[in-house]
Amino acid sequence: MSATASLATVTVTYHPDLPILRAQLTQLPSDALRIVVDNASPPLLLAGLRALTTEVGAELVENTTNLGLAAATNLGIARAREAGCERVLFLDQDTEPGEHGVLALCEAHDRLREADPRPACMGPRLVDASTGLDHGFHQLRGWRWVRIWPRAGDQSVVRCANLNGSGTLAPREVLDRLGGLESDFFIDHVDTEWAFRVLANGFGLYGAPGVVFRHRMGEKTWRFWWWGWRIWPYRSPLRHRYLFRNAVRLMRRPYVPRVWKGWAVAKLAMTFAAHGLFDASRGPQLRAMASGFSEGWRAERARSGSE
């Protein structure tokens, strides 16, 4: 039996670029259950999405409102479990796994099971489709949160402290135990929370450096001068609100590593300073960050009070 025969793929869409999505769906294994969950794209785009999924033989779940990345993914997970699938691959709408990428990831996952009997999640090497930037893999080394870049073509697997959500392969045992992604997060750090919860429950988290998916990272980049030209991921105020809110929520959770919390504080401070000093839209940006911080703090206080 093919390594992808009991696989479901879940792609969440929101105003998708249909040619890129077509490339993804046609690259997915034909024997896998391909599920697309749309978060209320506009009528003309939705019509094109219906035609595309019908053409390639994928299932389409249509949400009438934008439920967010996490809740939409959970709908796809529920459909995969109904169908009896043993593994689920999470995908963003702008990720292209290549013709044999998903099969290679499933085969690497099968080999891992022989070496480590624990149920484990696995992700590929992600390379930015526009810049060629290699995302690498995150690890904890003592009191350091580091990113590593294994040599290209390396067929071994690496232990990870985190995985990007797009490309994460999750076995049924993990999904049955953890119940899916945290819907309240909506977007940003959804994958971070999931990864830490996977590890906290005794499951494995691995990267497969020899498997490459093309992935478009971030909304866009921002170039500014600070004793030399700097490149920074540029997000909208709304995205910064979610980013700060969810980072603050994670900082208050006991299963999140302290090393990550320290790294996150430094990164949030740098983000606040960069936009405060150099962004022409600094007002809306800083207000959104402050709002996110406040919302995250209140949400976790309410959560801890209800437990």
PDB file of C-alpha atoms in Angstrom:
ATOM      1  CA  MET A   1       0.000   0.000   0.000  1.00  0.00           C
ATOM      2  CA  SER A   2       1.223   3.506  -0.827  1.00  0.00           C
ATOM      3  CA  ALA A   3       2.539   5.619   2.059  1.00  0.00           C
ATOM      4  CA  THR A   4      -0.095   8.233   1.179  1.00  0.00           C
ATOM      5  CA  ALA A   5      -3.111   5.911   0.892  1.00  0.00           C
ATOM      6  CA  SER A   6      -4.412   6.711   4.398  1.00  0.00           C
ATOM      7  CA  LEU A   7      -3.420  10.400   4.249  1.00  0.00           C
ATOM      8  CA  ALA A   8      -5.649  13.468   4.309  1.00  0.00           C
ATOM      9  CA  THR A   9      -4.376  16.913   3.386  1.00  0.00           C
ATOM     10  CA  VAL A  10      -6.076  20.017   4.818  1.00  0.00           C
ATOM     11  CA  THR A  11      -5.583  23.332   3.018  1.00  0.00           C
ATOM     12  CA  VAL A  12      -7.119  26.464   4.533  1.00  0.00           C
ATOM     13  CA  THR A  13      -7.927  29.228   2.043  1.00  0.00           C
ATOM     14  CA  TYR A  14      -8.785  32.898   2.408  1.00  0.00           C
ATOM     15  CA  HIS A  15      -8.764  34.998  -0.779  1.00  0.00           C
ATOM     16  CA  PRO A  16      -6.418  32.429  -2.368  1.00  0.00           C
ATOM     17  CA  ASP A  17      -4.270  32.914  -5.468  1.00  0.00           C
ATOM     18  CA  LEU A  18      -5.959  30.258  -7.596  1.00  0.00           C
ATOM     19  CA  PRO A  19      -2.992  29.457  -9.889  1.00  0.00           C
ATOM     20  CA  ILE A  20      -0.768  28.825  -6.852  1.00  0.00           C
ATOM     21  CA  LEU A  21      -3.484  26.758  -5.198  1.00  0.00           C
ATOM     22  CA  ARG A  22      -3.952  24.783  -8.412  1.00  0.00           C
ATOM     23  CA  ALA A  23      -0.230  23.996  -8.414  1.00  0.00           C
ATOM     24  CA  GLN A  24      -0.476  22.750  -4.830  1.00  0.00           C
ATOM     25  CA  LEU A  25      -3.553  20.589  -5.321  1.00  0.00           C
ATOM     26  CA  THR A  26      -2.231  18.949  -8.490  1.00  0.00           C
ATOM     27  CA  GLN A  27       1.044  18.133  -6.691  1.00  0.00           C
ATOM     28  CA  LEU A  28      -0.732  16.336  -3.838  1.00  0.00           C
ATOM     29  CA  PRO A  29      -0.992  12.524  -4.102  1.00  0.00           C
ATOM     30  CA  SER A  30      -4.089  11.421  -5.973  1.00  0.00           C
ATOM     31  CA  ASP A  31      -4.757   8.604  -3.470  1.00  0.00           C
ATOM     32  CA  ALA A  32      -4.908  11.044  -0.535  1.00  0.00           C
ATOM     33  CA  LEU A  33      -8.112  12.684   0.668  1.00  0.00           C
ATOM     34  CA  ARG A  34      -7.590  16.334  -0.335  1.00  0.00           C
ATOM     35  CA  ILE A  35      -9.673  18.739   1.740  1.00  0.00           C
ATOM     36  CA  VAL A  36      -9.907  22.494   1.166  1.00  0.00           C
ATOM     37  CA  VAL A  37     -11.538  24.606   3.882  1.00  0.00           C
ATOM     38  CA  ASP A  38     -12.404  28.110   2.708  1.00  0.00           C
ATOM     39  CA  ASN A  39     -12.853  30.988   5.136  1.00  0.00           C
ATOM     40  CA  ALA A  40     -15.535  33.045   3.359  1.00  0.00           C
ATOM     41  CA  SER A  41     -13.717  34.103   0.211  1.00  0.00           C
ATOM     42  CA  PRO A  42     -15.727  36.573  -1.965  1.00  0.00           C
ATOM     43  CA  PRO A  43     -18.341  35.116  -4.375  1.00  0.00           C
ATOM     44  CA  LEU A  44     -16.360  35.322  -7.627  1.00  0.00           C
ATOM     45  CA  LEU A  45     -13.271  33.785  -6.033  1.00  0.00           C
ATOM     46  CA  LEU A  46     -15.368  31.128  -4.333  1.00  0.00           C
ATOM     47  CA  ALA A  47     -16.888  30.181  -7.688  1.00  0.00           C
ATOM     48  CA  GLY A  48     -13.399  29.674  -9.080  1.00  0.00           C
ATOM     49  CA  LEU A  49     -12.458  27.651  -6.021  1.00  0.00           C
ATOM     50  CA  ARG A  50     -15.485  25.408  -6.474  1.00  0.00           C
ATOM     51  CA  ALA A  51     -14.568  24.793 -10.105  1.00  0.00           C
ATOM     52  CA  LEU A  52     -10.940  24.058  -9.197  1.00  0.00           C
ATOM     53  CA  THR A  53     -11.692  21.566  -6.431  1.00  0.00           C
ATOM     54  CA  THR A  54     -14.227  19.794  -8.627  1.00  0.00           C
ATOM     55  CA  GLU A  55     -11.706  19.580 -11.462  1.00  0.00           C
ATOM     56  CA  VAL A  56      -8.915  18.076  -9.334  1.00  0.00           C
ATOM     57  CA  GLY A  57     -11.180  15.867  -7.213  1.00  0.00           C
ATOM     58  CA  ALA A  58     -10.739  17.642  -3.879  1.00  0.00           C
ATOM     59  CA  GLU A  59     -13.413  18.190  -1.229  1.00  0.00           C
ATOM     60  CA  LEU A  60     -14.421  21.768  -0.442  1.00  0.00           C
ATOM     61  CA  VAL A  61     -15.761  22.940   2.916  1.00  0.00           C
ATOM     62  CA  GLU A  62     -17.296  26.428   2.657  1.00  0.00           C
ATOM     63  CA  ASN A  63     -17.408  28.620   5.745  1.00  0.00           C
ATOM     64  CA  THR A  64     -19.788  31.589   5.608  1.00  0.00           C
ATOM     65  CA  THR A  65     -17.537  33.615   7.941  1.00  0.00           C
ATOM     66  CA  ASN A  66     -13.792  33.769   8.470  1.00  0.00           C
ATOM     67  CA  LEU A  67     -13.221  31.319  11.329  1.00  0.00           C
ATOM     68  CA  GLY A  68      -9.461  31.759  11.303  1.00  0.00           C
ATOM     69  CA  LEU A  69      -6.679  29.332  10.449  1.00  0.00           C
ATOM     70  CA  ALA A  70      -6.954  27.150  13.552  1.00  0.00           C
ATOM     71  CA  ALA A  71     -10.720  26.572  13.534  1.00  0.00           C
ATOM     72  CA  ALA A  72     -10.765  25.969   9.777  1.00  0.00           C
ATOM     73  CA  THR A  73      -7.949  23.426  10.077  1.00  0.00           C
ATOM     74  CA  ASN A  74      -9.907  21.670  12.816  1.00  0.00           C
ATOM     75  CA  LEU A  75     -12.884  21.302  10.470  1.00  0.00           C
ATOM     76  CA  GLY A  76     -10.588  19.581   7.991  1.00  0.00           C
ATOM     77  CA  ILE A  77      -9.176  17.352  10.737  1.00  0.00           C
ATOM     78  CA  ALA A  78     -12.705  16.324  11.746  1.00  0.00           C
ATOM     79  CA  ARG A  79     -13.498  15.359   8.137  1.00  0.00           C
ATOM     80  CA  ALA A  80     -10.241  13.364   7.905  1.00  0.00           C
ATOM     81  CA  ARG A  81     -11.083  11.475  11.098  1.00  0.00           C
ATOM     82  CA  GLU A  82     -14.579  10.706   9.779  1.00  0.00           C
ATOM     83  CA  ALA A  83     -12.957   9.190   6.685  1.00  0.00           C
ATOM     84  CA  GLY A  84     -10.654   7.040   8.836  1.00  0.00           C
ATOM     85  CA  CYS A  85      -7.415   8.658   7.682  1.00  0.00           C
ATOM     86  CA  GLU A  86      -4.336   7.775   9.724  1.00  0.00           C
ATOM     87  CA  ARG A  87      -2.331  10.944   9.010  1.00  0.00           C
ATOM     88  CA  VAL A  88      -3.196  14.565   8.285  1.00  0.00           C
ATOM     89  CA  LEU A  89      -0.977  17.077   6.485  1.00  0.00           C
ATOM     90  CA  PHE A  90      -1.617  20.759   7.313  1.00  0.00           C
ATOM     91  CA  LEU A  91      -1.074  23.176   4.418  1.00  0.00           C
ATOM     92  CA  ASP A  92      -1.303  26.916   3.825  1.00  0.00           C
ATOM     93  CA  GLN A  93      -2.839  27.985   0.521  1.00  0.00           C
ATOM     94  CA  ASP A  94       0.507  29.209  -0.856  1.00  0.00           C
ATOM     95  CA  THR A  95       2.653  26.124  -0.163  1.00  0.00           C
ATOM     96  CA  GLU A  96       3.831  23.942  -3.046  1.00  0.00           C
ATOM     97  CA  PRO A  97       5.172  20.514  -1.998  1.00  0.00           C
ATOM     98  CA  GLY A  98       6.423  19.497  -5.433  1.00  0.00           C
ATOM     99  CA  GLU A  99       5.455  16.405  -7.387  1.00  0.00           C
ATOM    100  CA  HIS A 100       6.920  13.881  -4.920  1.00  0.00           C
ATOM    101  CA  GLY A 101       7.302  16.003  -1.779  1.00  0.00           C
ATOM    102  CA  VAL A 102       4.323  14.654   0.167  1.00  0.00           C
ATOM    103  CA  LEU A 103       5.201  11.044  -0.618  1.00  0.00           C
ATOM    104  CA  ALA A 104       8.802  11.672   0.490  1.00  0.00           C
ATOM    105  CA  LEU A 105       7.594  13.231   3.750  1.00  0.00           C
ATOM    106  CA  CYS A 106       5.302  10.256   4.468  1.00  0.00           C
ATOM    107  CA  GLU A 107       8.113   7.807   3.713  1.00  0.00           C
ATOM    108  CA  ALA A 108      10.452   9.696   6.063  1.00  0.00           C
ATOM    109  CA  HIS A 109       7.707   9.561   8.695  1.00  0.00           C
ATOM    110  CA  ASP A 110       7.420   5.781   8.217  1.00  0.00           C
ATOM    111  CA  ARG A 111      11.181   5.354   8.654  1.00  0.00           C
ATOM    112  CA  LEU A 112      11.055   7.457  11.813  1.00  0.00           C
ATOM    113  CA  ARG A 113       8.459   5.116  13.311  1.00  0.00           C
ATOM    114  CA  GLU A 114      10.955   2.285  13.048  1.00  0.00           C
ATOM    115  CA  ALA A 115      13.531   4.284  15.024  1.00  0.00           C
ATOM    116  CA  ASP A 116      11.209   6.038  17.501  1.00  0.00           C
ATOM    117  CA  PRO A 117       7.991   4.185  18.389  1.00  0.00           C
ATOM    118  CA  ARG A 118       6.353   7.310  19.863  1.00  0.00           C
ATOM    119  CA  PRO A 119       3.726   8.979  17.685  1.00  0.00           C
ATOM    120  CA  ALA A 120       5.437  12.038  16.217  1.00  0.00           C
ATOM    121  CA  CYS A 121       4.730  15.019  13.999  1.00  0.00           C
ATOM    122  CA  MET A 122       7.096  15.811  11.156  1.00  0.00           C
ATOM    123  CA  GLY A 123       7.694  18.758   8.854  1.00  0.00           C
ATOM    124  CA  PRO A 124       9.736  19.380   5.682  1.00  0.00           C
ATOM    125  CA  ARG A 125      12.436  21.924   4.953  1.00  0.00           C
ATOM    126  CA  LEU A 126      10.600  25.089   3.877  1.00  0.00           C
ATOM    127  CA  VAL A 127      12.174  27.315   1.251  1.00  0.00           C
ATOM    128  CA  ASP A 128      10.684  30.694   0.382  1.00  0.00           C
ATOM    129  CA  ALA A 129       9.381  30.636  -3.181  1.00  0.00           C
ATOM    130  CA  SER A 130      10.224  34.316  -3.795  1.00  0.00           C
ATOM    131  CA  THR A 131      13.632  34.769  -2.159  1.00  0.00           C
ATOM    132  CA  GLY A 132      15.004  31.227  -1.865  1.00  0.00           C
ATOM    133  CA  LEU A 133      15.412  31.756   1.891  1.00  0.00           C
ATOM    134  CA  ASP A 134      15.722  28.457   3.780  1.00  0.00           C
ATOM    135  CA  HIS A 135      13.531  28.567   6.900  1.00  0.00           C
ATOM    136  CA  GLY A 136      15.642  25.938   8.704  1.00  0.00           C
ATOM    137  CA  PHE A 137      14.565  24.161  11.897  1.00  0.00           C
ATOM    138  CA  HIS A 138      14.266  25.372  15.494  1.00  0.00           C
ATOM    139  CA  GLN A 139      15.924  23.576  18.379  1.00  0.00           C
ATOM    140  CA  LEU A 140      16.472  24.131  22.094  1.00  0.00           C
ATOM    141  CA  ARG A 141      20.108  23.896  23.118  1.00  0.00           C
ATOM    142  CA  GLY A 142      20.516  24.540  26.801  1.00  0.00           C
ATOM    143  CA  TRP A 143      19.401  28.126  27.344  1.00  0.00           C
ATOM    144  CA  ARG A 144      19.463  28.965  23.644  1.00  0.00           C
ATOM    145  CA  TRP A 145      16.653  28.975  21.113  1.00  0.00           C
ATOM    146  CA  VAL A 146      18.503  28.309  17.855  1.00  0.00           C
ATOM    147  CA  ARG A 147      17.806  27.761  14.192  1.00  0.00           C
ATOM    148  CA  ILE A 148      19.779  25.103  12.317  1.00  0.00           C
ATOM    149  CA  TRP A 149      20.249  24.492   8.599  1.00  0.00           C
ATOM    150  CA  PRO A 150      21.158  20.863   7.864  1.00  0.00           C
ATOM    151  CA  ARG A 151      22.987  20.324   4.599  1.00  0.00           C
ATOM    152  CA  ALA A 152      20.814  20.033   1.513  1.00  0.00           C
ATOM    153  CA  GLY A 153      19.713  16.495   0.688  1.00  0.00           C
ATOM    154  CA  ASP A 154      20.359  15.178   4.198  1.00  0.00           C
ATOM    155  CA  GLN A 155      18.087  12.126   4.539  1.00  0.00           C
ATOM    156  CA  SER A 156      18.332  11.925   8.325  1.00  0.00           C
ATOM    157  CA  VAL A 157      15.727  13.525  10.577  1.00  0.00           C
ATOM    158  CA  VAL A 158      16.329  16.202  13.222  1.00  0.00           C
ATOM    159  CA  ARG A 159      14.619  16.743  16.543  1.00  0.00           C
ATOM    160  CA  CYS A 160      12.762  20.061  16.610  1.00  0.00           C
ATOM    161  CA  ALA A 161      11.375  22.386  19.261  1.00  0.00           C
ATOM    162  CA  ASN A 162       8.871  23.877  16.829  1.00  0.00           C
ATOM    163  CA  LEU A 163       7.525  23.379  13.301  1.00  0.00           C
ATOM    164  CA  ASN A 164       5.886  25.729  10.832  1.00  0.00           C
ATOM    165  CA  GLY A 165       2.220  24.824  10.550  1.00  0.00           C
ATOM    166  CA  SER A 166       2.257  24.482   6.779  1.00  0.00           C
ATOM    167  CA  GLY A 167       3.787  21.108   5.983  1.00  0.00           C
ATOM    168  CA  THR A 168       3.235  19.578   9.413  1.00  0.00           C
ATOM    169  CA  LEU A 169       2.311  15.894   9.174  1.00  0.00           C
ATOM    170  CA  ALA A 170       0.345  14.707  12.220  1.00  0.00           C
ATOM    171  CA  PRO A 171      -0.576  11.061  12.959  1.00  0.00           C
ATOM    172  CA  ARG A 172      -4.047  10.048  14.097  1.00  0.00           C
ATOM    173  CA  GLU A 173      -2.800   9.104  17.579  1.00  0.00           C
ATOM    174  CA  VAL A 174      -1.638  12.677  18.242  1.00  0.00           C
ATOM    175  CA  LEU A 175      -4.842  14.212  16.901  1.00  0.00           C
ATOM    176  CA  ASP A 176      -6.990  11.854  18.989  1.00  0.00           C
ATOM    177  CA  ARG A 177      -5.077  12.799  22.135  1.00  0.00           C
ATOM    178  CA  LEU A 178      -4.733  16.555  21.625  1.00  0.00           C
ATOM    179  CA  GLY A 179      -7.925  17.276  19.726  1.00  0.00           C
ATOM    180  CA  GLY A 180      -6.556  19.705  17.134  1.00  0.00           C
ATOM    181  CA  LEU A 181      -5.358  23.295  17.051  1.00  0.00           C
ATOM    182  CA  GLU A 182      -6.424  25.990  19.505  1.00  0.00           C
ATOM    183  CA  SER A 183      -9.263  27.831  17.782  1.00  0.00           C
ATOM    184  CA  ASP A 184      -9.041  30.925  20.016  1.00  0.00           C
ATOM    185  CA  PHE A 185      -5.650  31.809  18.513  1.00  0.00           C
ATOM    186  CA  PHE A 186      -7.270  32.433  15.096  1.00  0.00           C
ATOM    187  CA  ILE A 187      -3.923  33.081  13.317  1.00  0.00           C
ATOM    188  CA  ASP A 188      -0.256  33.658  14.312  1.00  0.00           C
ATOM    189  CA  HIS A 189       1.493  31.303  16.739  1.00  0.00           C
ATOM    190  CA  VAL A 190      -1.180  28.653  16.079  1.00  0.00           C
ATOM    191  CA  ASP A 191       1.605  26.279  15.028  1.00  0.00           C
ATOM    192  CA  THR A 192       3.835  27.371  17.934  1.00  0.00           C
ATOM    193  CA  GLU A 193       1.194  26.498  20.518  1.00  0.00           C
ATOM    194  CA  TRP A 194       0.506  23.182  18.794  1.00  0.00           C
ATOM    195  CA  ALA A 195       4.169  22.188  18.710  1.00  0.00           C
ATOM    196  CA  PHE A 196       4.705  22.928  22.398  1.00  0.00           C
ATOM    197  CA  ARG A 197       1.549  20.985  23.287  1.00  0.00           C
ATOM    198  CA  VAL A 198       2.760  18.025  21.200  1.00  0.00           C
ATOM    199  CA  LEU A 199       6.048  17.936  23.087  1.00  0.00           C
ATOM    200  CA  ALA A 200       4.448  18.534  26.496  1.00  0.00           C
ATOM    201  CA  ASN A 201       2.288  15.434  25.969  1.00  0.00           C
ATOM    202  CA  GLY A 202       5.278  13.206  25.300  1.00  0.00           C
ATOM    203  CA  PHE A 203       5.020  12.976  21.515  1.00  0.00           C
ATOM    204  CA  GLY A 204       7.882  13.566  19.081  1.00  0.00           C
ATOM    205  CA  LEU A 205       8.543  16.545  16.808  1.00  0.00           C
ATOM    206  CA  TYR A 206      10.936  16.110  13.892  1.00  0.00           C
ATOM    207  CA  GLY A 207      12.095  17.813  10.728  1.00  0.00           C
ATOM    208  CA  ALA A 208      12.972  16.079   7.451  1.00  0.00           C
ATOM    209  CA  PRO A 209      15.772  18.160   5.843  1.00  0.00           C
ATOM    210  CA  GLY A 210      15.788  16.048   2.693  1.00  0.00           C
ATOM    211  CA  VAL A 211      12.172  16.937   1.866  1.00  0.00           C
ATOM    212  CA  VAL A 212      11.684  20.454   0.463  1.00  0.00           C
ATOM    213  CA  PHE A 213       8.401  22.360   0.165  1.00  0.00           C
ATOM    214  CA  ARG A 214       8.216  25.781  -1.478  1.00  0.00           C
ATOM    215  CA  HIS A 215       6.438  28.184   0.842  1.00  0.00           C
ATOM    216  CA  ARG A 216       5.680  31.899   0.772  1.00  0.00           C
ATOM    217  CA  MET A 217       6.681  33.367   4.114  1.00  0.00           C
ATOM    218  CA  GLY A 218       5.020  36.455   5.549  1.00  0.00           C
ATOM    219  CA  GLU A 219       2.948  39.207   3.975  1.00  0.00           C
ATOM    220  CA  LYS A 220       5.922  41.131   2.585  1.00  0.00           C
ATOM    221  CA  THR A 221       9.344  42.396   3.599  1.00  0.00           C
ATOM    222  CA  TRP A 222      10.278  45.881   4.726  1.00  0.00           C
ATOM    223  CA  ARG A 223      13.620  47.570   4.089  1.00  0.00           C
ATOM    224  CA  PHE A 224      14.829  50.399   6.340  1.00  0.00           C
ATOM    225  CA  TRP A 225      18.093  52.088   7.280  1.00  0.00           C
ATOM    226  CA  TRP A 226      19.629  51.557  10.722  1.00  0.00           C
ATOM    227  CA  TRP A 227      23.433  51.758  10.446  1.00  0.00           C
ATOM    228  CA  GLY A 228      23.072  49.805   7.234  1.00  0.00           C
ATOM    229  CA  TRP A 229      20.031  48.516   5.363  1.00  0.00           C
ATOM    230  CA  ARG A 230      17.861  46.072   7.333  1.00  0.00           C
ATOM    231  CA  ILE A 231      15.262  43.586   6.042  1.00  0.00           C
ATOM    232  CA  TRP A 232      12.260  42.993   8.289  1.00  0.00           C
ATOM    233  CA  PRO A 233       9.009  41.057   7.802  1.00  0.00           C
ATOM    234  CA  TYR A 234       6.274  43.650   7.385  1.00  0.00           C
ATOM    235  CA  ARG A 235       2.838  42.792   8.793  1.00  0.00           C
ATOM    236  CA  SER A 236      -0.373  44.749   8.879  1.00  0.00           C
ATOM    237  CA  PRO A 237      -1.550  46.251  12.196  1.00  0.00           C
ATOM    238  CA  LEU A 238      -4.194  43.510  12.455  1.00  0.00           C
ATOM    239  CA  ARG A 239      -1.572  40.780  12.106  1.00  0.00           C
ATOM    240  CA  HIS A 240       0.584  42.490  14.733  1.00  0.00           C
ATOM    241  CA  ARG A 241      -2.391  42.546  17.070  1.00  0.00           C
ATOM    242  CA  TYR A 242      -2.776  38.768  16.748  1.00  0.00           C
ATOM    243  CA  LEU A 243       0.989  38.214  16.941  1.00  0.00           C
ATOM    244  CA  PHE A 244       1.369  40.161  20.205  1.00  0.00           C
ATOM    245  CA  ARG A 245      -1.843  38.776  21.689  1.00  0.00           C
ATOM    246  CA  ASN A 246      -0.942  35.154  21.092  1.00  0.00           C
ATOM    247  CA  ALA A 247       2.703  35.541  22.106  1.00  0.00           C
ATOM    248  CA  VAL A 248       1.594  37.007  25.435  1.00  0.00           C
ATOM    249  CA  ARG A 249      -0.843  34.126  25.885  1.00  0.00           C
ATOM    250  CA  LEU A 250       1.936  31.603  25.312  1.00  0.00           C
ATOM    251  CA  MET A 251       4.235  33.346  27.782  1.00  0.00           C
ATOM    252  CA  ARG A 252       1.746  32.649  30.565  1.00  0.00           C
ATOM    253  CA  ARG A 253       1.443  28.907  29.881  1.00  0.00           C
ATOM    254  CA  PRO A 254       3.526  26.447  31.927  1.00  0.00           C
ATOM    255  CA  TYR A 255       4.172  23.979  29.093  1.00  0.00           C
ATOM    256  CA  VAL A 256       5.890  26.629  26.945  1.00  0.00           C
ATOM    257  CA  PRO A 257       9.712  26.532  27.356  1.00  0.00           C
ATOM    258  CA  ARG A 258      11.206  29.435  29.278  1.00  0.00           C
ATOM    259  CA  VAL A 259      13.868  29.811  26.622  1.00  0.00           C
ATOM    260  CA  TRP A 260      11.220  30.507  23.999  1.00  0.00           C
ATOM    261  CA  LYS A 261       9.543  33.012  26.308  1.00  0.00           C
ATOM    262  CA  GLY A 262      12.783  34.979  26.665  1.00  0.00           C
ATOM    263  CA  TRP A 263      13.398  34.872  22.921  1.00  0.00           C
ATOM    264  CA  ALA A 264       9.806  36.004  22.265  1.00  0.00           C
ATOM    265  CA  VAL A 265      10.080  38.977  24.636  1.00  0.00           C
ATOM    266  CA  ALA A 266      13.214  40.158  22.816  1.00  0.00           C
ATOM    267  CA  LYS A 267      11.604  39.719  19.397  1.00  0.00           C
ATOM    268  CA  LEU A 268       8.431  41.580  20.388  1.00  0.00           C
ATOM    269  CA  ALA A 269      10.519  44.436  21.799  1.00  0.00           C
ATOM    270  CA  MET A 270      12.525  44.638  18.565  1.00  0.00           C
ATOM    271  CA  THR A 271       9.305  44.634  16.511  1.00  0.00           C
ATOM    272  CA  PHE A 272       7.806  47.430  18.620  1.00  0.00           C
ATOM    273  CA  ALA A 273      10.993  49.512  18.385  1.00  0.00           C
ATOM    274  CA  ALA A 274      11.476  49.013  14.637  1.00  0.00           C
ATOM    275  CA  HIS A 275       7.946  50.096  13.770  1.00  0.00           C
ATOM    276  CA  GLY A 276       7.959  52.889  16.335  1.00  0.00           C
ATOM    277  CA  LEU A 277      11.139  54.363  14.886  1.00  0.00           C
ATOM    278  CA  PHE A 278      10.888  53.726  11.166  1.00  0.00           C
ATOM    279  CA  ASP A 279       7.328  52.898  10.074  1.00  0.00           C
ATOM    280  CA  ALA A 280       5.348  55.741   8.475  1.00  0.00           C
ATOM    281  CA  SER A 281       2.221  54.007   9.856  1.00  0.00           C
ATOM    282  CA  ARG A 282       3.702  53.841  13.340  1.00  0.00           C
ATOM    283  CA  GLY A 283       0.509  55.057  15.051  1.00  0.00           C
ATOM    284  CA  PRO A 284      -1.827  52.260  13.885  1.00  0.00           C
ATOM    285  CA  GLN A 285       0.975  49.722  14.230  1.00  0.00           C
ATOM    286  CA  LEU A 286       1.860  50.581  17.830  1.00  0.00           C
ATOM    287  CA  ARG A 287      -1.786  50.815  18.880  1.00  0.00           C
ATOM    288  CA  ALA A 288      -2.437  47.357  17.411  1.00  0.00           C
ATOM    289  CA  MET A 289       0.578  45.888  19.235  1.00  0.00           C
ATOM    290  CA  ALA A 290      -0.479  47.455  22.534  1.00  0.00           C
ATOM    291  CA  SER A 291      -4.036  46.233  22.038  1.00  0.00           C
ATOM    292  CA  GLY A 292      -2.808  42.723  21.311  1.00  0.00           C
ATOM    293  CA  PHE A 293      -0.641  42.719  24.436  1.00  0.00           C
ATOM    294  CA  SER A 294      -3.585  43.806  26.592  1.00  0.00           C
ATOM    295  CA  GLU A 295      -5.984  41.311  25.016  1.00  0.00           C
ATOM    296  CA  GLY A 296      -3.550  38.439  25.459  1.00  0.00           C
ATOM    297  CA  TRP A 297      -2.976  39.255  29.119  1.00  0.00           C
ATOM    298  CA  ARG A 298      -6.722  39.440  29.841  1.00  0.00           C
ATOM    299  CA  ALA A 299      -7.483  36.257  27.877  1.00  0.00           C
ATOM    300  CA  GLU A 300      -4.964  34.208  29.833  1.00  0.00           C
ATOM    301  CA  ARG A 301      -6.148  35.605  33.150  1.00  0.00           C
ATOM    302  CA  ALA A 302      -9.684  34.557  32.245  1.00  0.00           C
ATOM    303  CA  ARG A 303      -8.464  31.149  31.093  1.00  0.00           C
ATOM    304  CA  SER A 304      -6.475  30.451  34.256  1.00  0.00           C
ATOM    305  CA  GLY A 305      -9.426  31.613  36.379  1.00  0.00           C
ATOM    306  CA  SER A 306     -11.783  29.163  34.685  1.00  0.00           C
ATOM    307  CA  GLU A 307      -9.530  26.111  35.130  1.00  0.00           C
TER     308      GLU A 307
END
